[in-house]
């Protein structure tokens, strides 16, 4: 357990509404990531952060924005949710140093009707 | 662009047998890390094993071992004495900075 929590764990929303997912970590890791997981696609990187207010895009960033105002929190926002954003969303942190592995939160299942 | 390919979408083996999951990747980097993650029905992503590219020795974690062939860009996972609890999706992943995942192999261990 790398001290990563995600909220909410489940959410159902309607097309066109804004949605914000929160990732919270307790171990002061610099790097944080948001992925989405869909059948047949594995995990795909949406956005990542390498420090407070430092973020960058991943391979599927369209329709998503992120913010990191504190080390411990990394927010993912869907400005206007679409049905194609129905997915399971995972947050991850990276251990630095020589190991470089990532640890994942429990995931958030988002359904956009 | 870096890519990770898992050519076996689904596999089934009998309990106690040995099974090998394949993974190939493509990169121009020389220093990187490779991982195998397990995702059971609980959906939690669990790190199974990791390999540093600069190490020639294959990593081993109890019943899990890898066959790392750097020149061939191959990184297969071997599970020995398979158990029912090994039933899960398995993802191969590559990283030098950001992690790139394969699409996964669904493994069924049959009683």
CSV table of C-alpha atoms in Angstrom, one decimal:
chain,number,residue,atom,x,y,z
A,1,UNK,CA,0.0,0.0,0.0
A,2,UNK,CA,1.6,3.2,-1.2
A,3,UNK,CA,-0.9,5.5,0.6
A,4,UNK,CA,-2.9,6.3,-2.5
A,5,UNK,CA,-6.6,7.0,-2.4
A,6,UNK,CA,-9.1,7.9,-5.1
A,7,UNK,CA,-12.4,9.6,-4.8
A,8,UNK,CA,-15.1,8.9,-5.7
A,9,UNK,CA,-14.7,5.2,-6.3
A,10,UNK,CA,-17.8,5.1,-8.4
A,11,UNK,CA,-19.7,7.8,-10.2
A,12,UNK,CA,-22.5,7.9,-12.7
A,13,UNK,CA,-23.1,11.2,-14.5
A,14,UNK,CA,-24.8,12.6,-17.6
A,15,UNK,CA,-23.3,13.7,-20.8
A,16,UNK,CA,-22.2,17.3,-20.7
A,17,UNK,CA,-21.7,17.6,-17.0
A,18,UNK,CA,-18.3,18.4,-15.4
A,19,UNK,CA,-16.7,15.7,-13.4
A,20,UNK,CA,-13.6,15.9,-11.1
A,21,UNK,CA,-11.8,12.9,-9.8
A,22,UNK,CA,-9.3,13.2,-7.0
A,23,UNK,CA,-6.1,11.3,-6.3
A,24,UNK,CA,-4.6,11.7,-2.9
A,25,UNK,CA,-1.2,10.4,-1.7
A,26,UNK,CA,0.4,10.5,1.7
A,27,UNK,CA,4.0,9.8,1.0
A,28,UNK,CA,5.1,13.0,-0.7
A,29,UNK,CA,6.0,11.5,-4.1
A,30,UNK,CA,6.9,13.9,-6.8
A,31,UNK,CA,5.4,12.1,-9.8
A,32,UNK,CA,1.7,11.4,-10.2
A,33,UNK,CA,-0.2,9.9,-13.1
A,34,UNK,CA,-3.7,9.5,-14.4
A,35,UNK,CA,-4.6,6.5,-16.6
A,36,UNK,CA,-7.8,5.2,-18.1
A,37,UNK,CA,-8.4,1.5,-18.6
A,38,UNK,CA,-10.7,0.2,-21.3
A,39,UNK,CA,-11.2,-3.3,-22.6
A,40,UNK,CA,-8.8,-4.1,-25.4
A,41,UNK,CA,-6.6,-1.1,-24.7
A,42,UNK,CA,-4.9,-1.8,-21.4
A,43,UNK,CA,-4.0,1.3,-19.4
A,44,UNK,CA,-3.4,4.6,-21.3
A,45,UNK,CA,-1.8,7.6,-19.9
A,46,UNK,CA,-4.0,10.7,-19.7
A,47,UNK,CA,-1.9,13.3,-17.9
A,48,UNK,CA,0.9,13.2,-15.4
A,49,UNK,CA,2.6,15.6,-13.0
A,50,UNK,CA,6.2,16.0,-12.0
A,51,UNK,CA,5.7,18.5,-9.3
A,52,UNK,CA,3.3,21.1,-7.9
A,53,UNK,CA,1.8,23.0,-10.8
A,54,UNK,CA,4.0,21.0,-13.3
A,55,UNK,CA,1.9,18.8,-15.5
A,56,UNK,CA,2.1,17.3,-19.0
A,57,UNK,CA,-0.1,15.5,-21.5
A,58,UNK,CA,-0.2,11.8,-22.1
A,59,UNK,CA,-1.4,9.8,-25.1
A,60,UNK,CA,-5.2,10.4,-24.5
A,61,UNK,CA,-5.4,13.8,-23.0
A,62,UNK,CA,-8.1,15.3,-25.2
A,63,UNK,CA,-11.2,16.2,-23.1
A,64,UNK,CA,-9.3,16.1,-19.9
A,65,UNK,CA,-7.5,18.7,-17.7
A,66,UNK,CA,-5.5,18.3,-14.5
A,67,UNK,CA,-4.3,20.4,-11.6
A,68,UNK,CA,-1.8,19.9,-8.9
A,69,UNK,CA,-1.8,22.7,-6.3
A,70,UNK,CA,-0.4,20.5,-3.5
A,71,UNK,CA,2.1,17.7,-3.6
A,72,UNK,CA,-0.5,15.3,-2.2
A,73,UNK,CA,-3.4,15.9,-4.5
A,74,UNK,CA,-3.7,15.4,-8.3
A,75,UNK,CA,-7.1,16.3,-9.8
A,76,UNK,CA,-8.5,15.1,-13.1
A,77,UNK,CA,-11.3,17.1,-14.6
A,78,UNK,CA,-13.7,16.2,-17.4
A,79,UNK,CA,-15.0,19.6,-18.4
A,80,UNK,CA,-18.0,18.2,-20.3
A,81,UNK,CA,-18.2,14.5,-19.9
A,82,UNK,CA,-19.0,12.3,-23.0
A,83,UNK,CA,-20.0,8.7,-23.2
A,84,UNK,CA,-16.6,7.8,-24.7
A,85,UNK,CA,-15.1,8.8,-21.3
A,86,UNK,CA,-16.9,6.0,-19.6
A,87,UNK,CA,-14.0,4.1,-18.2
A,88,UNK,CA,-12.1,3.0,-15.1
A,89,UNK,CA,-9.6,5.7,-14.0
A,90,UNK,CA,-6.4,4.9,-12.1
A,91,UNK,CA,-4.1,7.2,-10.4
A,92,UNK,CA,-0.5,6.2,-9.8
A,93,UNK,CA,2.6,7.5,-8.1
A,94,UNK,CA,6.2,6.7,-9.1
A,95,UNK,CA,8.9,5.8,-6.6
A,96,UNK,CA,12.0,7.6,-7.6
A,97,UNK,CA,15.6,6.6,-7.2
A,98,UNK,CA,16.9,3.4,-8.8
A,99,UNK,CA,13.6,1.6,-8.6
A,100,UNK,CA,11.3,3.7,-10.8
A,101,UNK,CA,8.2,1.6,-10.4
A,102,UNK,CA,4.7,2.9,-10.2
A,103,UNK,CA,2.1,2.1,-7.5
A,104,UNK,CA,-1.6,2.4,-8.3
A,105,UNK,CA,-4.7,3.6,-6.5
A,106,UNK,CA,-7.8,1.5,-6.3
A,107,UNK,CA,-9.4,3.0,-9.4
A,108,UNK,CA,-12.6,5.0,-10.1
A,109,UNK,CA,-15.4,3.6,-12.2
A,110,UNK,CA,-17.0,6.4,-14.2
A,111,UNK,CA,-20.1,5.9,-16.2
A,112,UNK,CA,-21.3,8.7,-18.5
A,113,UNK,CA,-24.9,8.2,-19.6
B,1,UNK,CA,7.5,5.8,-30.2
B,2,UNK,CA,7.8,3.2,-27.5
B,3,UNK,CA,5.3,0.3,-27.8
B,4,UNK,CA,4.6,-2.8,-25.8
B,5,UNK,CA,3.0,-5.8,-27.4
B,6,UNK,CA,1.4,-8.7,-25.6
B,7,UNK,CA,0.5,-11.2,-28.3
B,8,UNK,CA,-1.7,-13.5,-26.1
B,9,UNK,CA,-5.0,-11.9,-25.3
B,10,UNK,CA,-6.1,-14.9,-23.2
B,11,UNK,CA,-4.6,-18.1,-21.8
B,12,UNK,CA,-5.8,-21.0,-19.7
B,13,UNK,CA,-3.7,-23.6,-17.8
B,14,UNK,CA,-4.3,-26.2,-15.2
B,15,UNK,CA,-3.4,-25.6,-11.6
B,16,UNK,CA,0.2,-26.5,-10.8
B,17,UNK,CA,1.4,-26.2,-14.4
B,18,UNK,CA,3.9,-23.7,-15.6
B,19,UNK,CA,2.8,-20.9,-17.9
B,20,UNK,CA,4.7,-18.3,-19.9
B,21,UNK,CA,3.3,-14.9,-20.9
B,22,UNK,CA,4.9,-13.1,-23.8
B,23,UNK,CA,5.8,-9.5,-24.1
B,24,UNK,CA,7.9,-7.6,-26.7
B,25,UNK,CA,8.6,-3.9,-26.7
B,26,UNK,CA,10.2,-1.3,-28.9
B,27,UNK,CA,12.5,1.4,-27.8
B,28,UNK,CA,15.6,3.2,-28.9
B,29,UNK,CA,16.6,3.8,-25.3
B,30,UNK,CA,19.4,1.9,-23.6
B,31,UNK,CA,18.4,2.4,-19.9
B,32,UNK,CA,14.9,1.6,-18.9
B,33,UNK,CA,12.8,-0.6,-16.7
B,34,UNK,CA,10.3,-3.4,-17.4
B,35,UNK,CA,7.5,-4.6,-15.2
B,36,UNK,CA,4.8,-7.1,-15.0
B,37,UNK,CA,1.6,-6.1,-13.2
B,38,UNK,CA,-1.2,-8.3,-12.1
B,39,UNK,CA,-4.8,-7.2,-12.0
B,40,UNK,CA,-7.1,-9.6,-10.3
B,41,UNK,CA,-10.9,-9.2,-10.4
B,42,UNK,CA,-10.6,-6.7,-7.5
B,43,UNK,CA,-9.2,-4.4,-10.1
B,44,UNK,CA,-6.2,-3.5,-8.0
B,45,UNK,CA,-3.0,-3.2,-10.0
B,46,UNK,CA,-0.3,-5.2,-8.3
B,47,UNK,CA,3.4,-5.1,-9.2
B,48,UNK,CA,4.6,-8.7,-9.7
B,49,UNK,CA,8.2,-8.3,-10.9
B,50,UNK,CA,10.6,-5.7,-12.3
B,51,UNK,CA,13.7,-5.8,-14.4
B,52,UNK,CA,16.3,-3.1,-14.9
B,53,UNK,CA,17.6,-3.1,-18.5
B,54,UNK,CA,21.2,-2.8,-17.4
B,55,UNK,CA,21.1,-6.0,-15.4
B,56,UNK,CA,21.7,-9.1,-17.4
B,57,UNK,CA,20.5,-11.4,-14.7
B,58,UNK,CA,16.8,-12.3,-15.0
B,59,UNK,CA,14.7,-11.2,-12.1
B,60,UNK,CA,12.9,-13.8,-9.9
B,61,UNK,CA,10.2,-13.4,-7.2
B,62,UNK,CA,9.2,-16.7,-5.7
B,63,UNK,CA,7.2,-18.5,-8.4
B,64,UNK,CA,7.5,-15.6,-10.8
B,65,UNK,CA,10.5,-15.2,-13.1
B,66,UNK,CA,11.3,-13.4,-16.3
B,67,UNK,CA,13.2,-14.2,-19.4
B,68,UNK,CA,14.7,-10.8,-20.4
B,69,UNK,CA,16.3,-10.7,-23.9
B,70,UNK,CA,17.5,-7.2,-24.4
B,71,UNK,CA,18.7,-7.6,-28.0
B,72,UNK,CA,15.4,-9.2,-29.0
B,73,UNK,CA,13.4,-6.7,-26.9
B,74,UNK,CA,11.6,-9.5,-25.2
B,75,UNK,CA,10.4,-9.8,-21.7
B,76,UNK,CA,8.4,-12.9,-20.9
B,77,UNK,CA,6.9,-13.8,-17.5
B,78,UNK,CA,7.0,-17.4,-16.3
B,79,UNK,CA,4.7,-18.5,-13.5
B,80,UNK,CA,5.7,-21.9,-12.0
B,81,UNK,CA,3.4,-24.1,-10.0
B,82,UNK,CA,0.4,-22.0,-10.9
B,83,UNK,CA,-2.3,-21.4,-8.3
B,84,UNK,CA,-5.9,-20.5,-8.6
B,85,UNK,CA,-5.1,-17.1,-7.1
B,86,UNK,CA,-2.9,-16.3,-10.1
B,87,UNK,CA,-6.1,-15.9,-12.2
B,88,UNK,CA,-5.9,-12.3,-13.4
B,89,UNK,CA,-5.1,-9.9,-16.1
B,90,UNK,CA,-1.4,-9.5,-16.6
B,91,UNK,CA,0.1,-6.4,-18.0
B,92,UNK,CA,3.6,-5.9,-19.3
B,93,UNK,CA,5.0,-2.4,-19.0
B,94,UNK,CA,8.0,-0.4,-20.1
B,95,UNK,CA,9.3,2.8,-18.7
B,96,UNK,CA,12.2,5.2,-19.0
B,97,UNK,CA,10.1,8.1,-17.8
B,98,UNK,CA,6.5,7.5,-18.5
B,99,UNK,CA,5.1,4.0,-18.3
B,100,UNK,CA,3.7,2.4,-21.4
B,101,UNK,CA,1.5,-0.7,-20.9
B,102,UNK,CA,0.7,-3.6,-23.2
B,103,UNK,CA,-3.0,-4.5,-23.7
B,104,UNK,CA,-2.8,-7.4,-21.3
B,105,UNK,CA,-3.2,-11.1,-21.2
B,106,UNK,CA,-6.1,-12.6,-19.3
B,107,UNK,CA,-4.9,-15.7,-17.5
B,108,UNK,CA,-7.2,-18.4,-16.2
B,109,UNK,CA,-5.9,-21.0,-13.8
B,110,UNK,CA,-8.2,-24.0,-14.0
B,111,UNK,CA,-8.7,-26.4,-11.0
